[in-house]
XYZ file of C-alpha atoms in Angstrom:
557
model
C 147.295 135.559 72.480
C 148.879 138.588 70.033
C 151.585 138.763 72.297
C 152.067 135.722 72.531
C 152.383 134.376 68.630
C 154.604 137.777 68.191
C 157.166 136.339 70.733
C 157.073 132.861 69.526
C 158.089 133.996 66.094
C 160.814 136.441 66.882
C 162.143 132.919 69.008
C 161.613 131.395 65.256
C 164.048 134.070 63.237
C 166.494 133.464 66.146
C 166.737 129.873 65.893
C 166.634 130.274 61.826
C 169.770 133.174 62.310
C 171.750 130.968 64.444
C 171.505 127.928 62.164
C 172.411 130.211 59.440
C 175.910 131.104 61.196
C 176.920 127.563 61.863
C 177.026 127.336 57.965
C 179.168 129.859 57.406
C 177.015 132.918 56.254
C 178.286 135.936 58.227
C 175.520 136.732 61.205
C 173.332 139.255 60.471
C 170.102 139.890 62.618
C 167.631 140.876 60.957
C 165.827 144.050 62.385
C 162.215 143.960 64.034
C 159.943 145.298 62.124
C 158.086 147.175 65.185
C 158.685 146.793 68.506
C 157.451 144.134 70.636
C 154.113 144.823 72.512
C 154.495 144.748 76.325
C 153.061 141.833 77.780
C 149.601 142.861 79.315
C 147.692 140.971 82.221
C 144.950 139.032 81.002
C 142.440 140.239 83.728
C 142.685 143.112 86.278
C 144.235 142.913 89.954
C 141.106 141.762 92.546
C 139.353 144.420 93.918
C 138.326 144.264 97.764
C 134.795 143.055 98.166
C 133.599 145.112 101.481
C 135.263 147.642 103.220
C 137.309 146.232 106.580
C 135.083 145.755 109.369
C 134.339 148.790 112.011
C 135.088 148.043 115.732
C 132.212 146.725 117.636
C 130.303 149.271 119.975
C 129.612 148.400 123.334
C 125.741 148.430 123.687
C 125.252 151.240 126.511
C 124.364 149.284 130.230
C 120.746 149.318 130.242
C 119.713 151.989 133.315
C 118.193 149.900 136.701
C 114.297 149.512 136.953
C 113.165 152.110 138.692
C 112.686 152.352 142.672
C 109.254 153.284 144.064
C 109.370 155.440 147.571
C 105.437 154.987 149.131
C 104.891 157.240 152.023
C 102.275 155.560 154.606
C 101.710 155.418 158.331
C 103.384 151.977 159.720
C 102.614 152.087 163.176
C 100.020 149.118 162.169
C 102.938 146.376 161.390
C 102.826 144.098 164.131
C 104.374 141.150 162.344
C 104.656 140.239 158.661
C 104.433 136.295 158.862
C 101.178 135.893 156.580
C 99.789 133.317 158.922
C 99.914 135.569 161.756
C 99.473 139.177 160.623
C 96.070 140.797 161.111
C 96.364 144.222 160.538
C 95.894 146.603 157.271
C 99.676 147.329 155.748
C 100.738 143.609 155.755
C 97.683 143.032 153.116
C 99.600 145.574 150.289
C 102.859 143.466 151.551
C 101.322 139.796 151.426
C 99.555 140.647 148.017
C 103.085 141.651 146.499
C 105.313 139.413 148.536
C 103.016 135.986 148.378
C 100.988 134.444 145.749
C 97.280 133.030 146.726
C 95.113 130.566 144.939
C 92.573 133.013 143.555
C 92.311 136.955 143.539
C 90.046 139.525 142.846
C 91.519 142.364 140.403
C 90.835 146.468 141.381
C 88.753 146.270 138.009
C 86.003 144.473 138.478
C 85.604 143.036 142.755
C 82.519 141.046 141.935
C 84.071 138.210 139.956
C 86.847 136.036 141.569
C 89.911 135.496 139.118
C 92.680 132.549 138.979
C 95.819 132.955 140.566
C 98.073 130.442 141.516
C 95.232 127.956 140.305
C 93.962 127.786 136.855
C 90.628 126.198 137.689
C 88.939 124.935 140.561
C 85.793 122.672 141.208
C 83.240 122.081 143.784
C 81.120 119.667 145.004
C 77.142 119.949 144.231
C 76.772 119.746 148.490
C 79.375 122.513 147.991
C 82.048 120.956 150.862
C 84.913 119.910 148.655
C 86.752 122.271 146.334
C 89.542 120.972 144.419
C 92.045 123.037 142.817
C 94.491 122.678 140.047
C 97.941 124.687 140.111
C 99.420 126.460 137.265
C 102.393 124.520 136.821
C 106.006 124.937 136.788
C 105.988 128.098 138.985
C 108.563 128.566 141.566
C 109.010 130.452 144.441
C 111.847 133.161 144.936
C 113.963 130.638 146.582
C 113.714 128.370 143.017
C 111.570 125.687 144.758
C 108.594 124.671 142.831
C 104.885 125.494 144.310
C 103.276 121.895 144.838
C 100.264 121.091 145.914
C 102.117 120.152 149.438
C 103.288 123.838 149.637
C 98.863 125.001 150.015
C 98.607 122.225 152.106
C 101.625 123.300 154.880
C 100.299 127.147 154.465
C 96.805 126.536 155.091
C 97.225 123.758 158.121
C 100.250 125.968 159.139
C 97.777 129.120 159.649
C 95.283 126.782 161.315
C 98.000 125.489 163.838
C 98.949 128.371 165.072
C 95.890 129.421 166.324
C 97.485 133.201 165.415
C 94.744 136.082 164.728
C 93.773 135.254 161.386
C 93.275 131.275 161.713
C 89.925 131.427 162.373
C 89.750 131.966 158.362
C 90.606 128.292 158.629
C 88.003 127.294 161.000
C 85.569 126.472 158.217
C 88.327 124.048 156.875
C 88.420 120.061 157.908
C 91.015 118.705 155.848
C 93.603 119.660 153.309
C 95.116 116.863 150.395
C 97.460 117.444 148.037
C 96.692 114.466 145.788
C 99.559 114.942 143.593
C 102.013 117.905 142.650
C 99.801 120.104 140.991
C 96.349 119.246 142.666
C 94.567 120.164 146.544
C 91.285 119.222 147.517
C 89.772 121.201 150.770
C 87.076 119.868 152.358
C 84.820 122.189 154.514
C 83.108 121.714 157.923
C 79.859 123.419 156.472
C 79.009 124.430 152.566
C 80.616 128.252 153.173
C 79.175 130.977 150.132
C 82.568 132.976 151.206
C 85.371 130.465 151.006
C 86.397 131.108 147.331
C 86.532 135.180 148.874
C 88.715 133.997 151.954
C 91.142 131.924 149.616
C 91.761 135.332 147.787
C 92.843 136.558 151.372
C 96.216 137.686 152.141
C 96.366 135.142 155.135
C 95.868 131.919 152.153
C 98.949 132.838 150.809
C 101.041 130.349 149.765
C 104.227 129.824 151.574
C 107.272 127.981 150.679
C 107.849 125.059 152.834
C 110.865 123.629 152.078
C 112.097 127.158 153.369
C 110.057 127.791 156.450
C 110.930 124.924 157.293
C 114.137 125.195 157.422
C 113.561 128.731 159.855
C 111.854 126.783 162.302
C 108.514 126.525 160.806
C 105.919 123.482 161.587
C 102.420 122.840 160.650
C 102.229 120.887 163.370
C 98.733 120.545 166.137
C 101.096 122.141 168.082
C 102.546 125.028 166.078
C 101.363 127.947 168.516
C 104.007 126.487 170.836
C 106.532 124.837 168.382
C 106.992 127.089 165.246
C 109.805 129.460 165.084
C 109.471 131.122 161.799
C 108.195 134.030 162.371
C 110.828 136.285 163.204
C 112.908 135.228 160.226
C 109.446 135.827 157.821
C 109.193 139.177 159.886
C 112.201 140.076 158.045
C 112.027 138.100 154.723
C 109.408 136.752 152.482
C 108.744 132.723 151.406
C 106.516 133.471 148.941
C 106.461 133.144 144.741
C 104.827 136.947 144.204
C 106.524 139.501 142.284
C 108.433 141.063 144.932
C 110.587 139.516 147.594
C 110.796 141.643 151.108
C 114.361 141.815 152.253
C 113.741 144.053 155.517
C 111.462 145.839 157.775
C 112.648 148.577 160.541
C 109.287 148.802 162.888
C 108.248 152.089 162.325
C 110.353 152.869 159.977
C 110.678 151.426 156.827
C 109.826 148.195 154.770
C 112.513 147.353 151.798
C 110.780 145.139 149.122
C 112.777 143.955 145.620
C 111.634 142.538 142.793
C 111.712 138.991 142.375
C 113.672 138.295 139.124
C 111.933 134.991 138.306
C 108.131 136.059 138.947
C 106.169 133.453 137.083
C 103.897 136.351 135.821
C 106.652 137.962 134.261
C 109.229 141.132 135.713
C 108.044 143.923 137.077
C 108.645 147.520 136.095
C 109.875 148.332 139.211
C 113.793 147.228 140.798
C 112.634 147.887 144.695
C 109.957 149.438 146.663
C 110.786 151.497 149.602
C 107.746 152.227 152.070
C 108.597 155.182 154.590
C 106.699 155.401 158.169
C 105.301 158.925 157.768
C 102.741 159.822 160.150
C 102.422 164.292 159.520
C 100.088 164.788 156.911
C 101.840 168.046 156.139
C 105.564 165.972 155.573
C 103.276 163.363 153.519
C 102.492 166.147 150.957
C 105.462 168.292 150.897
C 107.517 164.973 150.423
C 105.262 164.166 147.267
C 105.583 167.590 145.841
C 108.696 167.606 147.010
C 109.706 164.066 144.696
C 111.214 162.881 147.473
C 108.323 160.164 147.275
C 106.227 158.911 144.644
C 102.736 157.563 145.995
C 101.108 157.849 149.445
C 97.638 155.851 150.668
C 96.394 158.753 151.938
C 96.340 162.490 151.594
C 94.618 164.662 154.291
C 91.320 165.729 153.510
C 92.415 169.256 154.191
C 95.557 168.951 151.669
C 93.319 167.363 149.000
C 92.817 170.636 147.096
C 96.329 171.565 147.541
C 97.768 168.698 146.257
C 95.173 168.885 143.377
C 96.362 172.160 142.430
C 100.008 170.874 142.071
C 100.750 170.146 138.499
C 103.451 167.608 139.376
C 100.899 165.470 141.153
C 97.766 163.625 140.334
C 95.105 162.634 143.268
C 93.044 159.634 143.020
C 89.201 159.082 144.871
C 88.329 155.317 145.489
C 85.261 154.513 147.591
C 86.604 152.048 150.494
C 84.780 149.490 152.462
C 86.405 150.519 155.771
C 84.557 151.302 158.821
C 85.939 153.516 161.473
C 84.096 152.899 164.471
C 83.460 153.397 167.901
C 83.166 150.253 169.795
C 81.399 150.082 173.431
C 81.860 147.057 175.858
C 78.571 145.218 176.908
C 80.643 143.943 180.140
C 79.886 145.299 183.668
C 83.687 144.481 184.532
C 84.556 146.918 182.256
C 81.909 149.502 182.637
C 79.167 149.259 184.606
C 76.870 152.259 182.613
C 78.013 150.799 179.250
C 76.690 147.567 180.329
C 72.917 148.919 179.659
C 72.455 149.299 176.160
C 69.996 151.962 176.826
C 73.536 154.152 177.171
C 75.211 152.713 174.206
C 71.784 153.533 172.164
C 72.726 157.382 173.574
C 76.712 157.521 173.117
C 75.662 156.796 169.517
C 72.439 158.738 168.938
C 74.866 162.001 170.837
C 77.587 162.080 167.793
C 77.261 164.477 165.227
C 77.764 162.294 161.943
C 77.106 164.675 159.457
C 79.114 167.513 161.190
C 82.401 165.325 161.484
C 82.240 164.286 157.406
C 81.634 167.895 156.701
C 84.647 169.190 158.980
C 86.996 167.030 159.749
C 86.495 164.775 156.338
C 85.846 167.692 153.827
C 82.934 165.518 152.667
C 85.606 162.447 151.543
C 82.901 160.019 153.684
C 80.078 158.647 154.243
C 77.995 156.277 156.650
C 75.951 153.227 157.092
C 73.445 152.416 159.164
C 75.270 149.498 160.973
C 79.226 148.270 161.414
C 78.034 147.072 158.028
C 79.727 149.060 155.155
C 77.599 150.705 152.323
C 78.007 148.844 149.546
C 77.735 145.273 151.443
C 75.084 142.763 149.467
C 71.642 143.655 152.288
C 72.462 147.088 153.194
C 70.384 150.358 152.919
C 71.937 153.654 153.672
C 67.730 154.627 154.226
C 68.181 152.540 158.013
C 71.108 155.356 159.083
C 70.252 157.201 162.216
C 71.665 160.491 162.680
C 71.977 162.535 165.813
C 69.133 162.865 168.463
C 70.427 164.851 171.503
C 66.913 165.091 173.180
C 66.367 161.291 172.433
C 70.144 160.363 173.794
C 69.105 162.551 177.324
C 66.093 160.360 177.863
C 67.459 157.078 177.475
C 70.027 158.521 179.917
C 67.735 159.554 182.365
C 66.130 155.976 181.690
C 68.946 154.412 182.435
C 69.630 156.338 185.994
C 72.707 158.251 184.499
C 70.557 161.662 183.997
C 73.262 163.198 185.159
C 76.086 161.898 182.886
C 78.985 159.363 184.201
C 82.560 159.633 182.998
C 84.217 156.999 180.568
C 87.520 156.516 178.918
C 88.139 156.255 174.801
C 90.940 154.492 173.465
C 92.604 155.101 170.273
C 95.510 154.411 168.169
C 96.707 158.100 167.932
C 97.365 159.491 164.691
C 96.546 163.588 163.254
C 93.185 162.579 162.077
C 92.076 160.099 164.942
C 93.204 162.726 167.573
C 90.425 165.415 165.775
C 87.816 163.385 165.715
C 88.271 161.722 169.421
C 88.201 165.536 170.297
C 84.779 166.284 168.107
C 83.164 162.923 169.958
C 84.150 164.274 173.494
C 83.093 167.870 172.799
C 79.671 165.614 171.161
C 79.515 163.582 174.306
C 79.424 166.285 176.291
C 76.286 168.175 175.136
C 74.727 164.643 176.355
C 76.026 165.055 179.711
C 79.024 162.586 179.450
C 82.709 163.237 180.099
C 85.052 161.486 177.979
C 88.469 161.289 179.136
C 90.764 160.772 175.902
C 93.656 157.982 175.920
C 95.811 158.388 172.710
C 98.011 155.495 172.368
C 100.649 154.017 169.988
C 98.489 152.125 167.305
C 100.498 148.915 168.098
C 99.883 149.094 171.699
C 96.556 150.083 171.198
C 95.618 146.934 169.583
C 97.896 144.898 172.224
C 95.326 146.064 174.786
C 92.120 145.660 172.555
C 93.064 142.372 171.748
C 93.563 141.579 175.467
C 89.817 142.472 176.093
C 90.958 145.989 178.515
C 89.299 148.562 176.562
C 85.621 149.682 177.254
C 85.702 152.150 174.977
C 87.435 152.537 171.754
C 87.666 154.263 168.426
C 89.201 152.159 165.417
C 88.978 151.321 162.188
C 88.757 147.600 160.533
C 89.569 147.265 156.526
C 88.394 144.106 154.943
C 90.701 141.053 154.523
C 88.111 139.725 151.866
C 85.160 141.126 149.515
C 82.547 139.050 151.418
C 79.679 139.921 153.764
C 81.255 137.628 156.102
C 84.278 139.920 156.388
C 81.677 142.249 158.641
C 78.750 139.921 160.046
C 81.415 136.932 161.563
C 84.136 139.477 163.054
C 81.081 141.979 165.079
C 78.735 138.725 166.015
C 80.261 135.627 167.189
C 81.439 136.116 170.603
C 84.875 134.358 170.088
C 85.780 136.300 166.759
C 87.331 139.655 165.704
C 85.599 142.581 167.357
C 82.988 141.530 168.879
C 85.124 139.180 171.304
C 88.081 141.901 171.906
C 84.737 144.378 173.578
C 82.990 141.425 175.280
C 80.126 141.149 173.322
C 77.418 138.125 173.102
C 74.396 138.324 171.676
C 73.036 134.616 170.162
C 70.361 136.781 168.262
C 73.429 138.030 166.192
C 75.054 134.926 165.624
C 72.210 133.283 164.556
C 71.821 135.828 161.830
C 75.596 135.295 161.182
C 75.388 131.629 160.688
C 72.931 131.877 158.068
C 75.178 134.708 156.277
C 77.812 132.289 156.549
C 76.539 128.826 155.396
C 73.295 129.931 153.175
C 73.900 128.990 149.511
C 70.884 131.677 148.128
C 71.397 134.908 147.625
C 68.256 136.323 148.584
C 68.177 134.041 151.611
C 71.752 135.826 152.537
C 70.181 139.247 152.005
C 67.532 138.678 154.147
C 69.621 137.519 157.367
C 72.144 140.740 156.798
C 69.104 143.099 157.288
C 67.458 141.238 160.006
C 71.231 140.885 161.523
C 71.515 144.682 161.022
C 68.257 145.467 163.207
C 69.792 143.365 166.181
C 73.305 145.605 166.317
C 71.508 148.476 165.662
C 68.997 147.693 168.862
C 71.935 146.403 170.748
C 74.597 149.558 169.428
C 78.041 148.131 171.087
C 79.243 149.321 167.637
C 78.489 152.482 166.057
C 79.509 152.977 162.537
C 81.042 156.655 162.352
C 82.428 156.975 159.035
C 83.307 155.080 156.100
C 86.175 157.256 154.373
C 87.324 157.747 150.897
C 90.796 156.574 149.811
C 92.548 159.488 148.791
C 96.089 158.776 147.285
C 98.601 161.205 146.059
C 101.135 160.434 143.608
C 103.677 161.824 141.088
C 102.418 162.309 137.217
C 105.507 159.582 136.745
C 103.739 156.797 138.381
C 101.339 154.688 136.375
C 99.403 151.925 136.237
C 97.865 152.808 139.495
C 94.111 151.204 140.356
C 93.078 151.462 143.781
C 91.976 148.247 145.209
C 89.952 148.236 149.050
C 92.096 145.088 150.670
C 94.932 145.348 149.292
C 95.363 148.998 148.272
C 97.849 148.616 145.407
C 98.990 145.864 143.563
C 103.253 147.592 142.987
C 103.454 144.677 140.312
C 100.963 147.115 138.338
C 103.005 149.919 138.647
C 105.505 151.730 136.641
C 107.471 154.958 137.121
């Protein structure tokens, strides 16, 4: 404002001098008496508020989930359609590939858990079980799981009349009463059928899909459907992984299914090799060329405990390993008599071939009946009685021994113990004759009834004492029809382990059941073995489970 008033008046004097002039004064201009201020700004310039903006970075590409290499012997994988496969691999492959209605977690195998269904109910008579389905799940395909979906699987697996549809038999009808809700009704109140849902072969598959691959659940489906070699090659299911090949003794490709209701898993893909060599099984671990394997030889256990890289893991199985004996005289006339069976079985050094061959990683039951199955007691277990087995021989009229073939899926460890029981047999007076065969033909044959004599092993599809007492009893079911044998003693036993509500009832009939196989012996329990897996210090997460081995959604690396 100084500035201002300053230059105002200095405008003042000029106006004044120039008036004075036009009246005839001579001009004069008067001099300043200082000189005039500079004008100043009346506030300083604007300052930047922030300093200009820094390029963006580009957020690094996140790295791929990890891929999983599992070592294992294939040579079981006979087909990978759920409602046909039978064997032991394609339960780790269902349980990852497929979702079922219930499950039972490696943590705790007593207590049956929700799965696909959040709750379930059932009928005081115990014939009808209803089931409600989480909802808005999908399959891999983006189809949603309906009720209709359980209801094509389960009449699907029925229909075909495959190996495992007899889990169906118990089943009369399936509804699906709306989207989200199935009611089963049974032929006969079955203590086992929430355990058989958990089953592999309950999965549920996507219909819409199968469907459109040829499938039918149909009355006539063994004849009509056409699925399975495209689900040989590809899942249908809504688990966490989707299979996208399988090379028969080779290799099965499985990736992980980016929409899994459950959430994603750690892992991008899971490759499992065919490795049959224990030796290549370990060096491949140590080598990190894989990452897990089912089952390390019980003579590498200590070196692959010793490796620092690798971490071993015990779990207690429920598998049997057997040796089964025909009761038909069109297949062999001596093991027709039981009186010969009772000395094949009372001839085999048990203890001697977990000691040995096992390392100790074993044990044995008294029956086909695994320890550790509700009714069993390890005190029945008979061990070897040469002098006994050479009597009932003599009994029999074969005092001087008779020859017999055994048939076995060949693999390292099979191939040493079919040579212990021959060298066993022998003391006894019998010649065994050894047929090694490919596992998948081996099965071909004992499923077509041909074998009299066979070594093999059976792994649970189910944590039920059904699992055992149906498949080595009824005549028309699982072992017991592929060696011939029929004993309505057994059954009846069976049937009240199958439909008998109490506990103690249940108990009683495996015990009494366990007598009659032991009397009749067309099955001789000769180990149960320990699961021992290898893996790399990198994996976690891992719980050993005795159906379905591992669950890969549990994994990390």
């Amino acid at each position: 404002m100084k500035a201002t008033r300053l230059l105002f008046a200095l405008f003042v004097v000029a106006v004044l001098g120039l008036n004075l002039a036009g009246c005839g004064a001579p001009a004069t201009t008067a001099p300043p008496t200082s000189a005039p201020a500079p004008a100043q700004p009346t506030a300083a310039p604007a300052q930047p508020t922030a300093a200009p903006p820094k390029p963006t970075a580009v957020p690094p590409t996140p790295a791929p989930p990890p891929t999983l290499v599992m070592v294992m012997n294939l040579n079981d994988v006979v087909t990978l359609d759920p409602d046909q496969a039978y064997e032991t691999t394609n339960l780790m492959i269902h349980n990852s590939t497929y979702d079922t209605l219930v499950e039972f977690k490696a943590g705790d195998l007593t207590k049956v858990t929700p799965r696909l269904a959040d709750k379930w109910e059932i009928s005081p008579d115990g014939l009808n079980y209803t089931f409600t389905l989480h909802p808005g799940v999908k399959f891999a395909s983006g189809n949603p799981v309906t009720a209709e979906d359980v209801r094509f699987s389960w009449t699907r697996l029925k229909n075909l009349k495959g190996n495992p549809s007899f889990y169906a038999d118990v089943i009369t009808t399936v509804q699906a009463l709306n989207d989200t809700t199935v009611k089963v009704t049974l032929t006969d109140p079955s203590p086992a059928f929430l355990s058989i849902v958990a089953a592999p072969a309950l999965s549920v598959l996507d219909s819409k899909l199968v469907k459109s691959k040829g499938g039918t659940d149909a009355a006539d489906a063994d004849k009509t459907d056409k699925a399975k070699d495209w689900l040989d090659q590809n899942s249908a299911g809504s688990g966490p992984f989707i299979q996208t090949s399988w090379k028969p003794k080779a290799e099965i490709m499985l990736e992980a299914n980016p929409n899994y209701w459950r959430g994603k898993s750690k892992l991008g893909k899971v490759i499992i090799k065919h490795v049959d060599d224990p030796t290549t099984v370990l060096q491949m671990l140590q080598r990190g060329d894989a990452d897990l394997a089912d089952n390390i030889d019980p003579d590498l256990v200590e070196q692959a405990k010793a490796d620092a890289n690798l971490n071993v893991v015990i779990g207690q199985t429920l598998n049997q390993n057997y040796l089964a004996m025909t009761s038909s005289a069109a297949l062999s006339k001596p093991l027709s008599d039981k009186r010969v069976r009772q000395a094949i079985a009372l001839s085999i050094d048990y203890d001697g071939l977990i000691k040995a061959i096992l390392r100790g990683y074993g044990s044995r039951a008294p029956s086909i009946i695994p320890l550790g199955v509700l009714g069993v007691d390890p005190k029945m277990t008979q061990g070897r009685d040469l002098a006994k087995a050479k009597t009932l021989l003599k009994d029999a009229g074969y005092e001087n021994g008779f020859t017999v073939e055994l048939a076995y899926g060949s693999n390292p460890t099979r191939e040493t113990i079919a040579a212990k029981i021959k060298n066993d047999l022998k003391e006894a007076g019998i010649t065994v004759n050894l047929k090694p065969m490919e596992q998948s033909v081996y099965l071909t044959d004992m499923r077509a009834k041909k074998l009299a004599m066979a070594f093999g092993g059976w792994t649970p599809d189910y944590l039920d004492p059904t699992m055992w007492t149906d498949y080595f009893s009824y005549a028309d079911r699982g072992i017991a029809t592929r060696m011939l044998y029929n004993n309505p003693e057994a059954e009846k036993y069976a049937k009240i382990v199958g439909t008998e509500l109490d506990a103690a009832k249940r108990e009683q009939a495996i015990k009494d059941l366990q007598k009659v196989l032991m009397d009749d012996m067309a099955f001789t329990m000769l180990y149960q073995n320990q699961s021992i897996a290898g893996m790399n210090k990198s994996v976690k997460g891992f719980a050993y489970h005795p159906v379905n081995f591992v669950s890969f959604f549990d994994l990390s690396k």
